[in-house]
PDB file of C-alpha atoms in Angstrom:
ATOM      1  CA  ARG A   1      20.226  -3.450 -17.480  1.00 46.00           C
ATOM      2  CA  VAL A   2      18.746  -4.276 -14.091  1.00 51.00           C
ATOM      3  CA  ARG A   3      17.656  -1.234 -12.091  1.00 49.00           C
ATOM      4  CA  ARG A   4      17.856  -1.572  -8.311  1.00 49.00           C
ATOM      5  CA  GLU A   5      16.134   0.537  -5.683  1.00 49.00           C
ATOM      6  CA  ARG A   6      14.990   0.442  -2.127  1.00 49.00           C
ATOM      7  CA  ALA A   7      11.326  -0.458  -2.056  1.00 45.00           C
ATOM      8  CA  SER A   8      10.449   2.411   0.289  1.00 45.00           C
ATOM      9  CA  ALA A   9      11.732   4.707   3.017  1.00 38.00           C
ATOM     10  CA  ALA A  10      12.568   3.182   6.391  1.00 40.00           C
ATOM     11  CA  SER A  11       9.662   3.919   8.708  1.00 49.00           C
ATOM     12  CA  ASP A  12       8.527   0.468   9.814  1.00 55.00           C
ATOM     13  CA  PRO A  13       9.915  -3.061  10.189  1.00 52.00           C
ATOM     14  CA  ALA A  14       8.375  -3.748   6.776  1.00 51.00           C
ATOM     15  CA  ASP A  15      10.978  -1.416   5.272  1.00 54.00           C
ATOM     16  CA  SER A  16      13.981  -3.232   6.718  1.00 52.00           C
ATOM     17  CA  ALA A  17      16.129  -5.090   4.182  1.00 51.00           C
ATOM     18  CA  GLN A  18      13.726  -5.105   1.279  1.00 80.00           C
ATOM     19  CA  ALA A  19      14.782  -4.237  -2.241  1.00 90.00           C
ATOM     20  CA  LEU A  20      13.003  -3.966  -5.577  1.00 94.00           C
ATOM     21  CA  HIS A  21      14.915  -4.829  -8.751  1.00 96.00           C
ATOM     22  CA  ARG A  22      13.332  -3.763 -12.026  1.00 96.00           C
ATOM     23  CA  ASP A  23      13.591  -5.458 -15.416  1.00 97.00           C
ATOM     24  CA  VAL A  24      15.334  -8.559 -14.106  1.00 98.00           C
ATOM     25  CA  VAL A  25      14.099 -10.568 -17.103  1.00 98.00           C
ATOM     26  CA  THR A  26      13.695  -9.488 -20.707  1.00 98.00           C
ATOM     27  CA  PRO A  27      10.282  -9.289 -22.406  1.00 98.00           C
ATOM     28  CA  ALA A  28      11.185 -12.477 -24.290  1.00 98.00           C
ATOM     29  CA  GLU A  29      12.091 -14.283 -21.061  1.00 98.00           C
ATOM     30  CA  GLU A  30       8.866 -13.028 -19.486  1.00 98.00           C
ATOM     31  CA  ALA A  31       6.872 -14.339 -22.449  1.00 98.00           C
ATOM     32  CA  GLU A  32       8.514 -17.759 -22.081  1.00 98.00           C
ATOM     33  CA  LEU A  33       7.658 -17.906 -18.381  1.00 98.00           C
ATOM     34  CA  ILE A  34       4.067 -16.765 -18.964  1.00 98.00           C
ATOM     35  CA  ALA A  35       3.588 -19.402 -21.663  1.00 98.00           C
ATOM     36  CA  PHE A  36       5.018 -22.074 -19.353  1.00 98.00           C
ATOM     37  CA  VAL A  37       2.746 -21.101 -16.443  1.00 98.00           C
ATOM     38  CA  ARG A  38      -0.352 -20.913 -18.605  1.00 98.00           C
ATOM     39  CA  GLY A  39       0.435 -24.298 -20.115  1.00 98.00           C
ATOM     40  CA  GLU A  40       0.980 -25.918 -16.733  1.00 98.00           C
ATOM     41  CA  CYS A  41      -2.217 -24.410 -15.305  1.00 97.00           C
ATOM     42  CA  ALA A  42      -4.125 -25.689 -18.331  1.00 97.00           C
ATOM     43  CA  ARG A  43      -2.697 -29.155 -17.660  1.00 98.00           C
ATOM     44  CA  GLY A  44      -3.769 -28.829 -14.055  1.00 97.00           C
ATOM     45  CA  ARG A  45      -7.330 -27.876 -14.959  1.00 95.00           C
ATOM     46  CA  ALA A  46      -7.449 -30.840 -17.352  1.00 97.00           C
ATOM     47  CA  GLY A  47      -6.369 -33.210 -14.581  1.00 96.00           C
ATOM     48  CA  ASP A  48      -2.923 -33.953 -16.059  1.00 97.00           C
ATOM     49  CA  LEU A  49      -1.160 -32.346 -13.086  1.00 96.00           C
ATOM     50  CA  LYS A  50      -2.151 -33.769  -9.737  1.00 91.00           C
ATOM     51  CA  LYS A  51      -2.285 -32.222  -6.282  1.00 93.00           C
ATOM     52  CA  PRO A  52      -0.248 -30.718  -4.772  1.00 95.00           C
ATOM     53  CA  THR A  53       1.738 -29.776  -7.895  1.00 97.00           C
ATOM     54  CA  TYR A  54      -1.381 -27.950  -9.097  1.00 97.00           C
ATOM     55  CA  LEU A  55      -3.866 -26.447  -6.664  1.00 95.00           C
ATOM     56  CA  ARG A  56      -6.937 -24.312  -7.112  1.00 91.00           C
ATOM     57  CA  ALA A  57      -9.501 -23.520  -4.479  1.00 73.00           C
ATOM     58  CA  LYS A  58     -13.090 -24.348  -5.322  1.00 68.00           C
ATOM     59  CA  GLY A  59     -16.486 -23.641  -3.851  1.00 54.00           C
ATOM     60  CA  GLU A  60     -17.911 -20.752  -1.859  1.00 53.00           C
ATOM     61  CA  ARG A  61     -14.897 -20.566   0.467  1.00 50.00           C
ATOM     62  CA  SER A  62     -12.635 -19.772  -2.498  1.00 55.00           C
ATOM     63  CA  ARG A  63     -14.526 -16.647  -3.488  1.00 60.00           C
ATOM     64  CA  GLY A  64     -12.001 -13.862  -3.992  1.00 62.00           C
ATOM     65  CA  ASN A  65      -9.126 -16.270  -3.528  1.00 72.00           C
ATOM     66  CA  ALA A  66      -9.384 -18.658  -6.476  1.00 82.00           C
ATOM     67  CA  ARG A  67      -5.859 -18.185  -7.786  1.00 91.00           C
ATOM     68  CA  GLU A  68      -4.142 -21.183  -9.349  1.00 95.00           C
ATOM     69  CA  SER A  69      -0.926 -22.411  -7.731  1.00 96.00           C
ATOM     70  CA  LEU A  70       1.935 -24.529  -9.031  1.00 98.00           C
ATOM     71  CA  MET A  71       4.636 -26.034  -6.799  1.00 97.00           C
ATOM     72  CA  TYR A  72       8.055 -27.284  -7.795  1.00 98.00           C
ATOM     73  CA  GLY A  73      11.119 -28.395  -5.867  1.00 96.00           C
ATOM     74  CA  GLY A  74       9.363 -28.580  -2.514  1.00 94.00           C
ATOM     75  CA  PHE A  75       5.830 -28.900  -1.170  1.00 93.00           C
ATOM     76  CA  PHE A  76       4.422 -26.043   0.877  1.00 91.00           C
ATOM     77  CA  ASP A  77       1.553 -27.059   3.140  1.00 89.00           C
ATOM     78  CA  PHE A  78      -0.919 -24.181   2.797  1.00 83.00           C
ATOM     79  CA  ASN A  79      -3.128 -25.596   5.549  1.00 82.00           C
ATOM     80  CA  ARG A  80      -0.295 -25.567   8.099  1.00 83.00           C
ATOM     81  CA  ALA A  81       1.642 -22.648   6.534  1.00 82.00           C
ATOM     82  CA  ARG A  82       4.943 -24.518   6.623  1.00 88.00           C
ATOM     83  CA  PRO A  83       7.128 -26.813   4.499  1.00 91.00           C
ATOM     84  CA  GLY A  84       5.579 -30.197   3.925  1.00 89.00           C
ATOM     85  CA  LYS A  85       6.760 -33.669   3.000  1.00 87.00           C
ATOM     86  CA  ARG A  86       9.629 -33.805   0.545  1.00 86.00           C
ATOM     87  CA  GLY A  87       9.560 -35.606  -2.782  1.00 91.00           C
ATOM     88  CA  ILE A  88       5.881 -35.195  -3.638  1.00 94.00           C
ATOM     89  CA  VAL A  89       6.204 -32.411  -6.219  1.00 97.00           C
ATOM     90  CA  PRO A  90       8.471 -32.346  -9.306  1.00 97.00           C
ATOM     91  CA  PRO A  91      11.903 -30.677  -9.261  1.00 97.00           C
ATOM     92  CA  LEU A  92      12.316 -27.169 -10.643  1.00 98.00           C
ATOM     93  CA  PRO A  93      11.359 -27.283 -14.343  1.00 98.00           C
ATOM     94  CA  PRO A  94      13.865 -25.917 -16.892  1.00 98.00           C
ATOM     95  CA  PRO A  95      12.298 -22.418 -17.248  1.00 98.00           C
ATOM     96  CA  ILE A  96      12.386 -21.910 -13.461  1.00 98.00           C
ATOM     97  CA  ALA A  97      15.853 -23.432 -13.091  1.00 98.00           C
ATOM     98  CA  ARG A  98      17.148 -21.037 -15.760  1.00 98.00           C
ATOM     99  CA  LEU A  99      15.496 -18.149 -13.924  1.00 98.00           C
ATOM    100  CA  VAL A 100      17.240 -19.116 -10.667  1.00 98.00           C
ATOM    101  CA  ASP A 101      20.592 -19.364 -12.463  1.00 98.00           C
ATOM    102  CA  LYS A 102      20.070 -15.918 -13.966  1.00 98.00           C
ATOM    103  CA  LEU A 103      19.078 -14.226 -10.706  1.00 98.00           C
ATOM    104  CA  VAL A 104      21.969 -15.769  -8.790  1.00 98.00           C
ATOM    105  CA  GLY A 105      24.402 -15.105 -11.644  1.00 98.00           C
ATOM    106  CA  ASP A 106      23.333 -11.454 -11.801  1.00 97.00           C
ATOM    107  CA  GLY A 107      23.972 -11.092  -8.071  1.00 97.00           C
ATOM    108  CA  LEU A 108      20.320 -10.435  -7.213  1.00 97.00           C
ATOM    109  CA  LEU A 109      20.114 -13.524  -4.987  1.00 97.00           C
ATOM    110  CA  PRO A 110      22.980 -14.993  -2.922  1.00 97.00           C
ATOM    111  CA  GLU A 111      24.495 -18.337  -3.875  1.00 97.00           C
ATOM    112  CA  ALA A 112      24.355 -19.351  -0.200  1.00 96.00           C
ATOM    113  CA  ALA A 113      20.560 -19.113  -0.305  1.00 96.00           C
ATOM    114  CA  ARG A 114      20.084 -20.376  -3.879  1.00 98.00           C
ATOM    115  CA  PRO A 115      16.375 -21.182  -4.207  1.00 98.00           C
ATOM    116  CA  ASP A 116      15.476 -24.838  -4.638  1.00 97.00           C
ATOM    117  CA  SER A 117      11.696 -24.503  -4.400  1.00 97.00           C
ATOM    118  CA  CYS A 118       9.122 -22.403  -6.157  1.00 97.00           C
ATOM    119  CA  ILE A 119       5.468 -21.484  -5.846  1.00 96.00           C
ATOM    120  CA  VAL A 120       3.825 -19.927  -8.885  1.00 98.00           C
ATOM    121  CA  ASN A 121       0.521 -18.117  -8.396  1.00 96.00           C
ATOM    122  CA  GLN A 122      -1.649 -17.226 -11.365  1.00 96.00           C
ATOM    123  CA  TYR A 123      -4.174 -14.564 -10.341  1.00 95.00           C
ATOM    124  CA  GLY A 124      -7.311 -13.592 -12.170  1.00 93.00           C
ATOM    125  CA  ALA A 125      -9.016 -10.245 -11.691  1.00 93.00           C
ATOM    126  CA  GLY A 126     -10.360 -10.172  -8.129  1.00 92.00           C
ATOM    127  CA  ASP A 127      -8.030 -12.856  -6.780  1.00 92.00           C
ATOM    128  CA  CYS A 128      -5.898 -12.131  -3.718  1.00 92.00           C
ATOM    129  CA  ILE A 129      -3.559 -13.596  -1.146  1.00 90.00           C
ATOM    130  CA  PRO A 130      -4.166 -12.766   2.547  1.00 90.00           C
ATOM    131  CA  PRO A 131      -1.554 -11.298   4.933  1.00 91.00           C
ATOM    132  CA  HIS A 132       1.068 -13.868   5.901  1.00 89.00           C
ATOM    133  CA  THR A 133       4.735 -14.321   6.808  1.00 87.00           C
ATOM    134  CA  ASP A 134       6.863 -16.986   5.140  1.00 89.00           C
ATOM    135  CA  HIS A 135       7.818 -19.763   7.519  1.00 91.00           C
ATOM    136  CA  ALA A 136      11.024 -19.108   9.449  1.00 90.00           C
ATOM    137  CA  SER A 137      12.556 -22.403   8.286  1.00 92.00           C
ATOM    138  CA  TYR A 138      13.023 -21.042   4.759  1.00 93.00           C
ATOM    139  CA  ALA A 139      16.388 -19.351   4.231  1.00 91.00           C
ATOM    140  CA  ARG A 140      16.325 -15.608   3.723  1.00 92.00           C
ATOM    141  CA  PRO A 141      16.074 -13.754   1.467  1.00 94.00           C
ATOM    142  CA  ILE A 142      12.805 -14.770  -0.173  1.00 93.00           C
ATOM    143  CA  SER A 143      12.056 -13.274  -3.570  1.00 96.00           C
ATOM    144  CA  THR A 144       9.024 -12.790  -5.806  1.00 96.00           C
ATOM    145  CA  LEU A 145       9.114 -12.142  -9.540  1.00 98.00           C
ATOM    146  CA  SER A 146       6.066 -10.332 -10.959  1.00 98.00           C
ATOM    147  CA  LEU A 147       4.872 -11.085 -14.474  1.00 98.00           C
ATOM    148  CA  LEU A 148       2.061  -9.986 -16.752  1.00 96.00           C
ATOM    149  CA  GLY A 149       0.378  -7.389 -14.522  1.00 91.00           C
ATOM    150  CA  GLU A 150       1.331  -4.785 -11.941  1.00 94.00           C
ATOM    151  CA  GLU A 151      -0.188  -4.882  -8.475  1.00 95.00           C
ATOM    152  CA  PRO A 152       1.036  -3.493  -5.143  1.00 95.00           C
ATOM    153  CA  MET A 153       2.255  -5.805  -2.430  1.00 94.00           C
ATOM    154  CA  LEU A 154       1.336  -4.623   1.051  1.00 93.00           C
ATOM    155  CA  LEU A 155       3.927  -5.145   3.774  1.00 91.00           C
ATOM    156  CA  GLY A 156       3.370  -4.358   7.420  1.00 90.00           C
ATOM    157  CA  THR A 157       2.855  -5.449  10.979  1.00 90.00           C
ATOM    158  CA  LYS A 158      -0.798  -4.406  11.167  1.00 91.00           C
ATOM    159  CA  PHE A 159      -3.526  -4.369   8.489  1.00 93.00           C
ATOM    160  CA  ARG A 160      -7.043  -3.032   8.224  1.00 94.00           C
ATOM    161  CA  ASN A 161      -9.631  -5.067   6.351  1.00 93.00           C
ATOM    162  CA  LEU A 162     -11.390  -2.832   3.832  1.00 94.00           C
ATOM    163  CA  ARG A 163     -13.733  -5.434   2.361  1.00 91.00           C
ATOM    164  CA  PRO A 164     -13.496  -9.099   1.401  1.00 88.00           C
ATOM    165  CA  CYS A 165     -10.117  -9.740  -0.216  1.00 90.00           C
ATOM    166  CA  ALA A 166      -8.841  -6.166   0.313  1.00 93.00           C
ATOM    167  CA  TRP A 167      -6.515  -4.760   2.989  1.00 95.00           C
ATOM    168  CA  ALA A 168      -4.635  -1.593   3.844  1.00 94.00           C
ATOM    169  CA  PRO A 169      -1.513  -1.406   6.021  1.00 91.00           C
ATOM    170  CA  VAL A 170      -2.085   0.432   9.302  1.00 92.00           C
ATOM    171  CA  VAL A 171       1.600   0.061  10.114  1.00 89.00           C
ATOM    172  CA  GLY A 172       3.425  -0.679   6.894  1.00 89.00           C
ATOM    173  CA  VAL A 173       3.864   0.237   3.255  1.00 89.00           C
ATOM    174  CA  SER A 174       2.441  -0.416  -0.201  1.00 92.00           C
ATOM    175  CA  VAL A 175       5.068  -1.481  -2.747  1.00 93.00           C
ATOM    176  CA  PRO A 176       4.070  -1.339  -6.435  1.00 95.00           C
ATOM    177  CA  LEU A 177       5.482  -4.358  -8.269  1.00 96.00           C
ATOM    178  CA  PRO A 178       6.040  -3.582 -11.973  1.00 96.00           C
ATOM    179  CA  ARG A 179       5.998  -6.496 -14.384  1.00 97.00           C
ATOM    180  CA  ARG A 180       9.408  -8.179 -14.698  1.00 98.00           C
ATOM    181  CA  SER A 181      10.455  -6.853 -11.257  1.00 97.00           C
ATOM    182  CA  LEU A 182      11.902  -8.859  -8.384  1.00 97.00           C
ATOM    183  CA  LEU A 183      11.023  -8.031  -4.781  1.00 95.00           C
ATOM    184  CA  VAL A 184      13.564  -9.388  -2.296  1.00 94.00           C
ATOM    185  CA  LEU A 185      12.551  -9.677   1.368  1.00 91.00           C
ATOM    186  CA  ASP A 186      15.163 -10.104   4.075  1.00 88.00           C
ATOM    187  CA  GLY A 187      15.641  -8.996   7.661  1.00 70.00           C
ATOM    188  CA  ALA A 188      12.534  -7.680   9.382  1.00 56.00           C
ATOM    189  CA  SER A 189      10.685  -7.341   6.077  1.00 56.00           C
ATOM    190  CA  GLY A 190      10.895 -11.126   5.710  1.00 62.00           C
ATOM    191  CA  ASP A 191      10.767 -12.204   9.357  1.00 67.00           C
ATOM    192  CA  VAL A 192       8.533  -9.715  11.201  1.00 71.00           C
ATOM    193  CA  ALA A 193       6.322  -8.011   8.632  1.00 85.00           C
ATOM    194  CA  LYS A 194       3.480  -9.781   6.889  1.00 90.00           C
ATOM    195  CA  HIS A 195       2.747  -9.316   3.198  1.00 92.00           C
ATOM    196  CA  CYS A 196      -0.328  -9.666   1.026  1.00 93.00           C
ATOM    197  CA  VAL A 197      -1.880  -8.759  -2.308  1.00 94.00           C
ATOM    198  CA  SER A 198      -5.408  -7.342  -2.338  1.00 94.00           C
ATOM    199  CA  ALA A 199      -7.883  -8.214  -5.081  1.00 93.00           C
ATOM    200  CA  CYS A 200      -6.031  -7.887  -8.377  1.00 95.00           C
ATOM    201  CA  SER A 201      -7.300  -5.432 -10.951  1.00 95.00           C
ATOM    202  CA  ALA A 202      -6.197  -7.675 -13.841  1.00 95.00           C
ATOM    203  CA  PRO A 203      -4.475 -11.021 -14.448  1.00 96.00           C
ATOM    204  CA  ARG A 204      -1.057 -11.377 -12.813  1.00 97.00           C
ATOM    205  CA  ILE A 205       1.536 -14.103 -12.258  1.00 98.00           C
ATOM    206  CA  SER A 206       3.972 -14.269  -9.353  1.00 98.00           C
ATOM    207  CA  VAL A 207       6.944 -16.610  -9.035  1.00 98.00           C
ATOM    208  CA  THR A 208       8.124 -16.945  -5.427  1.00 96.00           C
ATOM    209  CA  LEU A 209      11.538 -18.537  -4.931  1.00 97.00           C
ATOM    210  CA  ARG A 210      12.756 -19.987  -1.638  1.00 95.00           C
ATOM    211  CA  LYS A 211      15.511 -22.210  -0.287  1.00 96.00           C
ATOM    212  CA  GLN A 212      14.023 -25.089   1.691  1.00 94.00           C
ATOM    213  CA  PRO A 213      15.132 -26.136   5.166  1.00 92.00           C
ATOM    214  CA  PRO A 214      17.562 -29.094   5.332  1.00 90.00           C
ATOM    215  CA  PRO A 215      16.143 -32.546   4.524  1.00 86.00           C
ATOM    216  CA  GLY A 216      16.073 -33.552   8.191  1.00 84.00           C
ATOM    217  CA  TRP A 217      14.051 -30.519   9.248  1.00 86.00           C
ATOM    218  CA  THR A 218      10.947 -31.108  11.369  1.00 86.00           C
ATOM    219  CA  PRO A 219       8.385 -28.614  12.692  1.00 83.00           C
ATOM    220  CA  ASP A 220       8.900 -27.141  16.119  1.00 81.00           C
ATOM    221  CA  VAL A 221       6.875 -28.813  18.862  1.00 75.00           C
ATOM    222  CA  SER A 222       4.725 -25.676  19.179  1.00 75.00           C
ATOM    223  CA  GLU A 223       3.542 -26.181  15.580  1.00 72.00           C
ATOM    224  CA  LEU A 224       2.512 -29.798  15.935  1.00 67.00           C
ATOM    225  CA  ALA A 225      -1.118 -30.726  16.346  1.00 61.00           C
ATOM    226  CA  GLY A 226      -1.775 -31.839  19.880  1.00 51.00           C
ATOM    227  CA  ALA A 227       1.163 -29.983  21.421  1.00 48.00           C
ATOM    228  CA  SER A 228       0.300 -29.129  24.994  1.00 45.00           C
ATOM    229  CA  SER A 229      -0.296 -25.538  26.047  1.00 44.00           C
ATOM    230  CA  THR A 230       2.681 -25.915  28.412  1.00 42.00           C
ATOM    231  CA  GLU A 231       4.983 -26.847  25.538  1.00 42.00           C
ATOM    232  CA  LYS A 232       3.727 -23.955  23.394  1.00 43.00           C
ATOM    233  CA  SER A 233       4.058 -21.499  26.249  1.00 43.00           C
ATOM    234  CA  ALA A 234       7.593 -22.676  26.997  1.00 41.00           C
ATOM    235  CA  LYS A 235       8.580 -22.194  23.372  1.00 42.00           C
ATOM    236  CA  ARG A 236       7.295 -18.627  23.329  1.00 39.00           C
ATOM    237  CA  LYS A 237       9.453 -17.643  26.322  1.00 38.00           C
TER     238      LYS A 237
END
């Protein structure tokens, strides 16, 4: 049985419209997903999965942030932090498609925002993901399934850097994410607050599910390289 709870008390925009659902998959379903992710990452390391379906940072710049990423359904441009060109990554594979069907069927995610894209992150000990907000073009809510290990996700509007790859919310909360739990971000927790994971204490896998913008979507002029300062300023007003 799925257990539902508010992720934390309401004291900050990070607390608005977030929910944590425990045990949303069974241990057997978790094992299937873990095996799938490990197999796909192994294929990526062997060169059988090409960019951007499989990504892993390399070199000195990747220190503390060398997690492996898999993309399905839609390409997310990490460099520009927004949806990228359609049709360059495979559709949702069967294990992820079954997961989406289960979460929607169980009422944990709305049919109107049924996810059609997925980013899987496989973290090793010490890996992290810096504070960020998911692009506004993705439908809300956005959800993350945690597998294998338990790490806190930090949500807030202001963070303090403790050391490389480690943060603490100055204005925000720390939300422990048990394995097999689903964190759902909506409202201010998805639109205003940023979220991050500091250096992991042990291996962990996250499966983030999102509904892409419509096929004809294009970035706002303020996001385009070369946009004039006048255009950007006008958009902010």
